[in-house]
Short mmCIF file of C-alpha atoms in Angstrom, two decimals:
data_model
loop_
_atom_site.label_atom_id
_atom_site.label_comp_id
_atom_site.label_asym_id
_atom_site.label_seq_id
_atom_site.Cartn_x
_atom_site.Cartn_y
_atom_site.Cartn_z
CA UNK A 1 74.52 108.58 82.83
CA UNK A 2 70.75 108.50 84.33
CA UNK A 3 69.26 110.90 85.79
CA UNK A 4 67.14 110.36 89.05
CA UNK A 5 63.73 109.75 88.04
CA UNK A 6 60.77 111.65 88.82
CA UNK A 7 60.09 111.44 92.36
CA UNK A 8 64.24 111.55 92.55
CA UNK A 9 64.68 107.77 92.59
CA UNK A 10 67.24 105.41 91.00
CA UNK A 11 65.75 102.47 90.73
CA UNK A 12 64.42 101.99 94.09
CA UNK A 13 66.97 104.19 96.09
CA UNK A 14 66.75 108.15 97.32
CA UNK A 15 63.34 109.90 97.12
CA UNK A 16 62.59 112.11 99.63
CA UNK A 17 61.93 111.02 103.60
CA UNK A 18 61.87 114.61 105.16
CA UNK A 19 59.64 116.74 108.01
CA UNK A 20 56.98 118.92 105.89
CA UNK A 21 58.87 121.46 106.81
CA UNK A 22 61.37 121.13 104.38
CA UNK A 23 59.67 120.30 101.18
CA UNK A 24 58.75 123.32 100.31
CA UNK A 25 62.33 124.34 100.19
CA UNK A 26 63.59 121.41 98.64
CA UNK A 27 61.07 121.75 95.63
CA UNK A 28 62.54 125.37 95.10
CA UNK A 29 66.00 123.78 95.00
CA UNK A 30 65.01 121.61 92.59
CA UNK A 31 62.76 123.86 90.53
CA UNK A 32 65.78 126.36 90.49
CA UNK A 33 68.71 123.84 89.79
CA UNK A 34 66.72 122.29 86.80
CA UNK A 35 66.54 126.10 85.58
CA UNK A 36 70.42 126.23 86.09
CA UNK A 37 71.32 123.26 84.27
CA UNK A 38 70.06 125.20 80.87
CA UNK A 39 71.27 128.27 82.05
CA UNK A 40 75.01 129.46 80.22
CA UNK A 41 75.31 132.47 82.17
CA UNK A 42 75.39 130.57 85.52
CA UNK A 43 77.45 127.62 83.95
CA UNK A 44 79.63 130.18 82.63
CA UNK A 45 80.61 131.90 85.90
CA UNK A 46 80.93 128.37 87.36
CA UNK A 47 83.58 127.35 84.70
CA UNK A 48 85.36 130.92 85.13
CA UNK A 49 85.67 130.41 89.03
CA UNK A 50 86.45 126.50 88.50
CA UNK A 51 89.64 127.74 86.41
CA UNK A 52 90.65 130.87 88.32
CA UNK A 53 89.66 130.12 91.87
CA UNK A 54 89.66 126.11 92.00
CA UNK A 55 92.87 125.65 89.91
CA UNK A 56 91.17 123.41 87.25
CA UNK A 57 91.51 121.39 85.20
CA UNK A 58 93.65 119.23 87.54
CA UNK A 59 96.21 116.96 86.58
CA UNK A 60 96.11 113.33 85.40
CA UNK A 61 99.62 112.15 87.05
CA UNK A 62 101.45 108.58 85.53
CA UNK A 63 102.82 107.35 88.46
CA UNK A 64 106.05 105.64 87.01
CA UNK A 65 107.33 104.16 90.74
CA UNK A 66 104.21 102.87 91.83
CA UNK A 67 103.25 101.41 88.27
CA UNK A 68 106.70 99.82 88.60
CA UNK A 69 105.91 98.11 91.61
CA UNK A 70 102.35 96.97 91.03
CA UNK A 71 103.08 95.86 87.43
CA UNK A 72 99.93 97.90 86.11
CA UNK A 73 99.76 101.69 84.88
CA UNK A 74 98.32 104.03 87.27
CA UNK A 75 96.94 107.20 86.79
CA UNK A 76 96.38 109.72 89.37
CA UNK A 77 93.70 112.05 88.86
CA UNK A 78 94.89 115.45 91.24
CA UNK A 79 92.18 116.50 93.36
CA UNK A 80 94.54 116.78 95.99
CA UNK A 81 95.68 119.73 94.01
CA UNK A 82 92.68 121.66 93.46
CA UNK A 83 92.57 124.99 96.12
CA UNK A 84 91.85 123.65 99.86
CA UNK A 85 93.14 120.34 98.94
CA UNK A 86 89.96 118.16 98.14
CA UNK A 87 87.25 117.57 95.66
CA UNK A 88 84.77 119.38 98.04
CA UNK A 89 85.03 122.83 96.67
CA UNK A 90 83.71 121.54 93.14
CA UNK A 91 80.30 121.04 95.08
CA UNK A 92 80.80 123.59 97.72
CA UNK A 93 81.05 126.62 95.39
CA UNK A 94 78.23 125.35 92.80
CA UNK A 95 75.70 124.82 95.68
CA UNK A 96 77.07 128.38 96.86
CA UNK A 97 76.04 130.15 93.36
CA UNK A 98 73.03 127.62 93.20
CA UNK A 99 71.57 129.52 97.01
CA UNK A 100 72.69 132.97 95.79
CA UNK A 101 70.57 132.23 93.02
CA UNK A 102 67.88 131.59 95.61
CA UNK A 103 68.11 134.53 97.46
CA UNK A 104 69.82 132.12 100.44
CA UNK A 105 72.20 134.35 102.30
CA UNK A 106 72.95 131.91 105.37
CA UNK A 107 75.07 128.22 104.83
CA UNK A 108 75.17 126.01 106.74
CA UNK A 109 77.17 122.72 106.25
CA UNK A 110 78.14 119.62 107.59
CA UNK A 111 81.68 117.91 107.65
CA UNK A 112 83.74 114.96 108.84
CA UNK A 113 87.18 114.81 107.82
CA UNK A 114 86.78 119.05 107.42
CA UNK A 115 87.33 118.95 103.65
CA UNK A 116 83.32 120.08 102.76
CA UNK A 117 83.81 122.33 105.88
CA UNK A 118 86.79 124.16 104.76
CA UNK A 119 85.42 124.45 101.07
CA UNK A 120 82.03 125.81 101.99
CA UNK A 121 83.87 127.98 104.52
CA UNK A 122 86.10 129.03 101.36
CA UNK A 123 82.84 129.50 99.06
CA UNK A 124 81.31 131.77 101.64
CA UNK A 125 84.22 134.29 102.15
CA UNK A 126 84.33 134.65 98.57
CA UNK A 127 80.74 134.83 97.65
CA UNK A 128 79.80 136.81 100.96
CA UNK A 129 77.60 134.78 102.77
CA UNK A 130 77.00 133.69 106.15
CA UNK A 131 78.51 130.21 107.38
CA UNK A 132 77.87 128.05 109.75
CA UNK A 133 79.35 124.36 110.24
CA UNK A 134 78.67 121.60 111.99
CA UNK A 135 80.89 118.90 113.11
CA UNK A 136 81.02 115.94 115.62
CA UNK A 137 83.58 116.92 118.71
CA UNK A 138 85.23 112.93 118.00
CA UNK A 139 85.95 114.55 114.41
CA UNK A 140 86.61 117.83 115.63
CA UNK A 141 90.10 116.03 117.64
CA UNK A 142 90.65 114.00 114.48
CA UNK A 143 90.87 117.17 112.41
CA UNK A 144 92.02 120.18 114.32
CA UNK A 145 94.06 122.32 111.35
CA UNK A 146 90.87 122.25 109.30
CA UNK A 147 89.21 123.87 112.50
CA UNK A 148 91.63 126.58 112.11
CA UNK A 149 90.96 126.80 108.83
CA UNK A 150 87.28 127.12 108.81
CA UNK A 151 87.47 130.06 111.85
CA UNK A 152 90.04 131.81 109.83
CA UNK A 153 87.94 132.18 106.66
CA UNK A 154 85.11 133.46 108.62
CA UNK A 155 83.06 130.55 109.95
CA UNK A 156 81.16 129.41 112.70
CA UNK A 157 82.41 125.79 113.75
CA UNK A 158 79.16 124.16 116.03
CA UNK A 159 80.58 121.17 117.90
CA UNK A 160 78.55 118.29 117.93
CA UNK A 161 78.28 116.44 120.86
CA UNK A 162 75.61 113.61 120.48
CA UNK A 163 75.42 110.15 119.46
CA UNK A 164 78.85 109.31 118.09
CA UNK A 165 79.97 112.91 117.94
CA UNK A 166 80.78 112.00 113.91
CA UNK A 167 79.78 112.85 110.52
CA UNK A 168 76.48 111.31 110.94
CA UNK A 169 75.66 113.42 114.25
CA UNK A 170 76.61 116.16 112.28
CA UNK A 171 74.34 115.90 109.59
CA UNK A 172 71.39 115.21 112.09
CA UNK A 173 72.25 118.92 113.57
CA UNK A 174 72.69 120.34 110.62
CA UNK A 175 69.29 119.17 109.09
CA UNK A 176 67.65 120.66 113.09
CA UNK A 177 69.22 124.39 112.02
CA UNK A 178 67.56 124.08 108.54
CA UNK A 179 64.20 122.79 109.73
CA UNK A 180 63.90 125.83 112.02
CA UNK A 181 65.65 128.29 109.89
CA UNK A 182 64.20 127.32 106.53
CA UNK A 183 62.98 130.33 105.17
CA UNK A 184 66.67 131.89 105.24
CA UNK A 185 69.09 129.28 105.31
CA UNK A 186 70.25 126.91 102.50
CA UNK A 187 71.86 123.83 103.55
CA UNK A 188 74.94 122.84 101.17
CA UNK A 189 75.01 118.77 101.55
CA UNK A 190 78.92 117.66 101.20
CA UNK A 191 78.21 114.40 99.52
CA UNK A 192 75.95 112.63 97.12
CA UNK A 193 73.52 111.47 99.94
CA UNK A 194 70.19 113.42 101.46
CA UNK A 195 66.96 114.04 100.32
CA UNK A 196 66.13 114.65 96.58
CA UNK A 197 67.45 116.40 94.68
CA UNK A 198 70.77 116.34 96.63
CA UNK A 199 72.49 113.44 95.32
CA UNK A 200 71.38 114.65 91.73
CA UNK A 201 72.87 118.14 92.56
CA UNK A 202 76.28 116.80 93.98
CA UNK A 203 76.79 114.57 91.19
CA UNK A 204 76.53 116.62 88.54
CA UNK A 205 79.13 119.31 90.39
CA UNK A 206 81.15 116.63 90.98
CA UNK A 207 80.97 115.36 87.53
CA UNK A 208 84.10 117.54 86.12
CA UNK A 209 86.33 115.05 87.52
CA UNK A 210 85.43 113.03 85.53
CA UNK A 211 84.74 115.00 82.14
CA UNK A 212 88.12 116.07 82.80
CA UNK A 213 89.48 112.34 83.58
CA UNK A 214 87.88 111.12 80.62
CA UNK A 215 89.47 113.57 78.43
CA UNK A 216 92.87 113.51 79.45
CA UNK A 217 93.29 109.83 79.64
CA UNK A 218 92.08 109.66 76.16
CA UNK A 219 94.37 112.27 75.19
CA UNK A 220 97.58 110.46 77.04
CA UNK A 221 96.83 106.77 76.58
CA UNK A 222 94.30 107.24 73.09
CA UNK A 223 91.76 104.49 74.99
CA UNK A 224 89.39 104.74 78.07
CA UNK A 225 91.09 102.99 81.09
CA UNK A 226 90.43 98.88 82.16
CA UNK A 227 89.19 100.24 85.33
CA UNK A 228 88.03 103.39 87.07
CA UNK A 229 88.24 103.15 91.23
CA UNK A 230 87.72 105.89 94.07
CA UNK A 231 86.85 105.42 98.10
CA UNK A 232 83.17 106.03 98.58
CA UNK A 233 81.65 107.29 102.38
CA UNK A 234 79.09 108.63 101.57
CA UNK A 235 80.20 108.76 98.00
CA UNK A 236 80.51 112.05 96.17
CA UNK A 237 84.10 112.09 94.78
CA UNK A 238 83.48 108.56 93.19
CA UNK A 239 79.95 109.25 91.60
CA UNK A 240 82.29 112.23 90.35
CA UNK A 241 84.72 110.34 88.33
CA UNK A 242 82.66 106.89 87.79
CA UNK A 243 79.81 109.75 86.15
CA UNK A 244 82.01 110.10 83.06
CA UNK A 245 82.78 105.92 82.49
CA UNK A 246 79.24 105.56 83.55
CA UNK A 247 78.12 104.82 80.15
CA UNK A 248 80.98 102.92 78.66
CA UNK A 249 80.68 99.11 79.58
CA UNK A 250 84.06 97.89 79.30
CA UNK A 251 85.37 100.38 81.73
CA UNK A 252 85.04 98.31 85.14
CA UNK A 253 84.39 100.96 88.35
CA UNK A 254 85.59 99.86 91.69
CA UNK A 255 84.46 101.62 95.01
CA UNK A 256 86.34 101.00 97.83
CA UNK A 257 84.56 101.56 101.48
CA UNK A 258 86.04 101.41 105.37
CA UNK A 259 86.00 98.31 107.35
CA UNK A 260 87.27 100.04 109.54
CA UNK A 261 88.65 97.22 112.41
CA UNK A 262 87.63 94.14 109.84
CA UNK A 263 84.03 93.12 108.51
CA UNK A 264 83.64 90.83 111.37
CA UNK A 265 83.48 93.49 114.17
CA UNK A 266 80.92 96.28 114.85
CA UNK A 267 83.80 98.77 114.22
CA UNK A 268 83.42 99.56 110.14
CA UNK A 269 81.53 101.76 107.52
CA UNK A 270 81.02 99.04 105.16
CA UNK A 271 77.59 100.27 104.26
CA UNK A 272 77.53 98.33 100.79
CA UNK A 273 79.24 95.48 101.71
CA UNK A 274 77.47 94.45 105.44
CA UNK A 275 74.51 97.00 105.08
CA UNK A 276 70.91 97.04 104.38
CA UNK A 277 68.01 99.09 102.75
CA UNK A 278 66.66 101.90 105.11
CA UNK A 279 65.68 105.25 105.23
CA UNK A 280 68.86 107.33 106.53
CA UNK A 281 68.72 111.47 106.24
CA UNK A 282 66.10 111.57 103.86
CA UNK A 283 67.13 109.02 101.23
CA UNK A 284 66.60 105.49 100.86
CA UNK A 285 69.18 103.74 100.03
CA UNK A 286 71.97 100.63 101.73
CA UNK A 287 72.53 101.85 105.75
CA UNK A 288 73.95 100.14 108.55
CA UNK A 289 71.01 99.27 110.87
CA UNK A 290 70.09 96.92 113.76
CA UNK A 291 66.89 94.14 113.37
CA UNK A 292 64.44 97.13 114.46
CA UNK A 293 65.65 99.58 111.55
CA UNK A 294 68.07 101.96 114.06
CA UNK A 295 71.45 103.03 112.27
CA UNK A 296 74.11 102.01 113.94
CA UNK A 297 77.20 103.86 115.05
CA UNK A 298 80.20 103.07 111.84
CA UNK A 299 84.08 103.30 112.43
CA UNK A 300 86.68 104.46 110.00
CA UNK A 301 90.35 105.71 110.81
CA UNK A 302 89.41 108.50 108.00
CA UNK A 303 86.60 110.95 109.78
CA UNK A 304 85.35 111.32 105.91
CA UNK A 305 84.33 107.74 105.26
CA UNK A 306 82.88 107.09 109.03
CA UNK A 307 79.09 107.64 108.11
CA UNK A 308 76.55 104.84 108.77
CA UNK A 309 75.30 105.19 105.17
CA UNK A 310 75.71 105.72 100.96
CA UNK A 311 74.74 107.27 97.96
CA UNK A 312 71.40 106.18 96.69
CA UNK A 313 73.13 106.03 93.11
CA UNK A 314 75.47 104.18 94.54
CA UNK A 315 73.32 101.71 95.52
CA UNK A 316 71.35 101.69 92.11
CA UNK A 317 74.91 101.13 90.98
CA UNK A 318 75.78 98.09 92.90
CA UNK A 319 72.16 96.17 93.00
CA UNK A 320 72.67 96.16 88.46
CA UNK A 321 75.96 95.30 88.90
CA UNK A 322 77.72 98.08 87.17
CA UNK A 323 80.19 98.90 89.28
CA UNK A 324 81.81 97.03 92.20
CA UNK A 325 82.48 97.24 95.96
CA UNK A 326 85.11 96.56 97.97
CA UNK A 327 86.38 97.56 101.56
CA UNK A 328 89.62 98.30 102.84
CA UNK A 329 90.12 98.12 106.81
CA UNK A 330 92.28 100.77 109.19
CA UNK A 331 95.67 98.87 108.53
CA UNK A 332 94.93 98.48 104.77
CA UNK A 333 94.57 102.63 104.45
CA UNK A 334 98.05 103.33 106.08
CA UNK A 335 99.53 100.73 104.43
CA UNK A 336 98.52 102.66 100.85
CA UNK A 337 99.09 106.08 102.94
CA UNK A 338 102.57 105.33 102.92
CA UNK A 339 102.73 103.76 99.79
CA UNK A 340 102.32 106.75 97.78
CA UNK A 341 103.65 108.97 99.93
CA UNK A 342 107.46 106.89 99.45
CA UNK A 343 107.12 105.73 96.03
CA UNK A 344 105.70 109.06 94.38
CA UNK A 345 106.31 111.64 96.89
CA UNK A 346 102.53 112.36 97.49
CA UNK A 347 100.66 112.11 100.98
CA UNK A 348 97.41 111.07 100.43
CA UNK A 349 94.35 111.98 102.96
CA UNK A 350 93.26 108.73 104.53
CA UNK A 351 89.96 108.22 102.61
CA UNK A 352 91.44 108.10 99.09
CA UNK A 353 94.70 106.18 100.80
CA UNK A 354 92.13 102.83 101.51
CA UNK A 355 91.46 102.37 98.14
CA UNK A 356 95.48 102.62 97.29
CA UNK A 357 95.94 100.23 99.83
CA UNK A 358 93.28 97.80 98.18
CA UNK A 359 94.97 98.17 95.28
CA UNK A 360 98.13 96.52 96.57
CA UNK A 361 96.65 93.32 96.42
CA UNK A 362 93.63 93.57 94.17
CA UNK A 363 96.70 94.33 91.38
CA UNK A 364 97.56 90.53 91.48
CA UNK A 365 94.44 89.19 90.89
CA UNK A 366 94.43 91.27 87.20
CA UNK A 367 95.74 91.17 84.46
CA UNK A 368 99.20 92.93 84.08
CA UNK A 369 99.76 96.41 82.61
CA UNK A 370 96.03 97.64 82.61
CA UNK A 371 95.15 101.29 82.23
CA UNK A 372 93.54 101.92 86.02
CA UNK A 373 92.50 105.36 86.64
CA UNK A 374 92.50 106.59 90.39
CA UNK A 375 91.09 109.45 92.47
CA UNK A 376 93.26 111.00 94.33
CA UNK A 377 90.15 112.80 96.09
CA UNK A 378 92.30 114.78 98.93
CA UNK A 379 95.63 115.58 100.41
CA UNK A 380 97.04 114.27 103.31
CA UNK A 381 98.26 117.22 105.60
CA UNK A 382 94.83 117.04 107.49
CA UNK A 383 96.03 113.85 108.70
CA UNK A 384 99.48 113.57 109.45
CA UNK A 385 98.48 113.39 113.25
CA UNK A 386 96.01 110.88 113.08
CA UNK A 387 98.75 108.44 111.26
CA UNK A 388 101.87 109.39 113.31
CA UNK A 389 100.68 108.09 116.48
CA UNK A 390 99.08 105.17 115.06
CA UNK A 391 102.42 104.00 113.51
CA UNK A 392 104.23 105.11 116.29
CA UNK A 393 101.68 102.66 118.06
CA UNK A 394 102.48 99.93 116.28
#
């Protein structure tokens, strides 16, 4: 597993596109989370709060039914089961300690689906510090319990209101509060994308999915799995999981994206598959933009995979082949919604539920009865709404 390079590059992708403003701070982020990463006594309270207050380690499910029907082992890894139902809090309360540690004593966050939201909200009550969290108004319809959620546990929900009133829009507002409020406020990035050394910072807080996968797969199976595969938006839950297969060749990884209302349209987040290299939110790395270098609006049924861009390790990954992208559209995520939720009695959020609906027919193009790990990055409860009336729709 590689570490971003000097001037927070890999390869070619991420560095650090930002107003003066803010590099100041984000040197002291990185000067203090380098000091962190040899520090026990910080890693230590992290673990301690990862076990008591996260619920981990968190399972690695066989799921006998679906297996069954797909003629291939499948292994769940639980995320949906660590506390507030997501991956998020992994990042949310290790960027939390990381600001404490800086003397930070006002968050603010953006979210999409809610997930980051509702874990940084949850990091904040329990640590004591101010929150504050932005999110688009389309989202903001999309997602309404996790509203709820973040006013109950003390936050401040901003609506959004410009551009495509989505993730991306909330991000731009986000990174406005942090420019004018630097010298108080720290600004805890949900995924793996953003200036250096964010997408260095997420991944390795995200990485105990998959020190954790890696382990008990070896300790249920005795080998590493055929193939690793997650959803990727902007892309933190898979650079969690694909970080501990990174290294071992023969383990394929598969990243599925949105396309949203199929490739062919305007209406998709396929940033990997139909995007380009350009400068989005600091980092460099695949976007969706017009001839003249503006990012264009993206569409996903899941409010956690519609963002315009990726990962820059993500992109490093792709462009040297190491792991592999595919997309899923709007029909193909309900379809693998209700998959798992009839055959193993789980309801999957909507961005982990497009890459179980890739699956469905990806599985016949491989060999039978391979070992294929998969993230089961969030719950679905967020968006039972959302999927009612677009089967009752149908």
């Amino acid at each position: 597993m590689e570490k971003p390079d000097k001037n927070g590059r890999f390869g070619k992708y991420g560095g650090r596109f930002v107003p003066e403003t803010l590099t100041s701070s984000l040197e002291e982020i990185e000067l203090e989370f380098n000091k962190i990463l040899k520090d026990k006594t910080f890693w230590e309270e992290l673990t301690n709060l990862q076990n008591d207050f996260i619920g981990r380690p968190t399972p690695l499910y066989y799921a006998k039914n679906l297996s069954l029907q797909i003629s291939q082992n499948l292994w769940i890894k639980r995320e949906d089961l660590a506390h507030t139902g997501a991956h998020k809090i992994n990042n949310a309360i290790g960027q939390a300690l990381l600001a404490k540690r800086i003397g930070k004593k006002r968050i603010i966050a953006e979210t999409g689906a809610g997930q980051h939201g509702v874990a940084t909200a949850t990091a904040c009550a329990m640590l004591n510090l101010e929150c504050i969290v932005y999110m688009g108004s389309e989202d903001i319809k999309r997602q309404a319990p996790n509203i709820y959620r973040m006013e109950m546990l003390g936050a401040k929900v901003i609506p959004v209101t410009s551009g495509s009133k989505t993730l991306k829009d909330a991000v731009n507002e986000a990174i406005r509060d942090w420019v004018t409020n630097v010298e108080t406020t720290y600004y805890i990035i949900g995924s793996a994308v953003g200036p250096h050394p964010y997408p260095y910072i997420v991944r390795e807080f995200q990485s105990v999915i998959g020190i954790e996968s890696r382990k008990q797969i070896l300790e249920k199976t005795g080998s590493l799995p055929d193939y690793v595969i997650a959803c990727v938006g902007g892309g933190s839950n898979a650079i969690g999981i694909f970080s501990g297969f990174i290294d071992d060749e023969k383990v394929s990884l598969i990243g599925v994206e949105a396309s949203g209302k199929g490739l062919n349209t305007d209406k998709h987040a396929a940033t990997l598959t139909k995007g380009s290299i350009g400068v989005l939110h600091g980092s460099m790395s695949y976007v969706l933009q017009d001839d003249y270098g503006q990012i264009l609006e993206a569409h996903s049924i899941s409010a956690g995979l519609d963002y315009p861009g990726v990962g820059p390790e993500h992109s490093y990954l792709k462009d040297i082949e190491r792991a592999k992208y595919y997309s899923a559209s709007d029909d193909t995520a309900l379809k693998g919604f209700k998959l798992l939720s009839v055959t193993e009695g789980i309801i999957p959020a909507l961005e982990p539920a497009h890459a179980l609906g890739f699956l469905i027919d990806w599985c016949k193009e491989i060999p039978k009865n391979q070992n294929i790990l998969f993230l089961l990055s969030g719950r679905g409860d967020k968006d039972m709404e959302i999927v009612s009336k677009k089967m009752d729709s149908n």
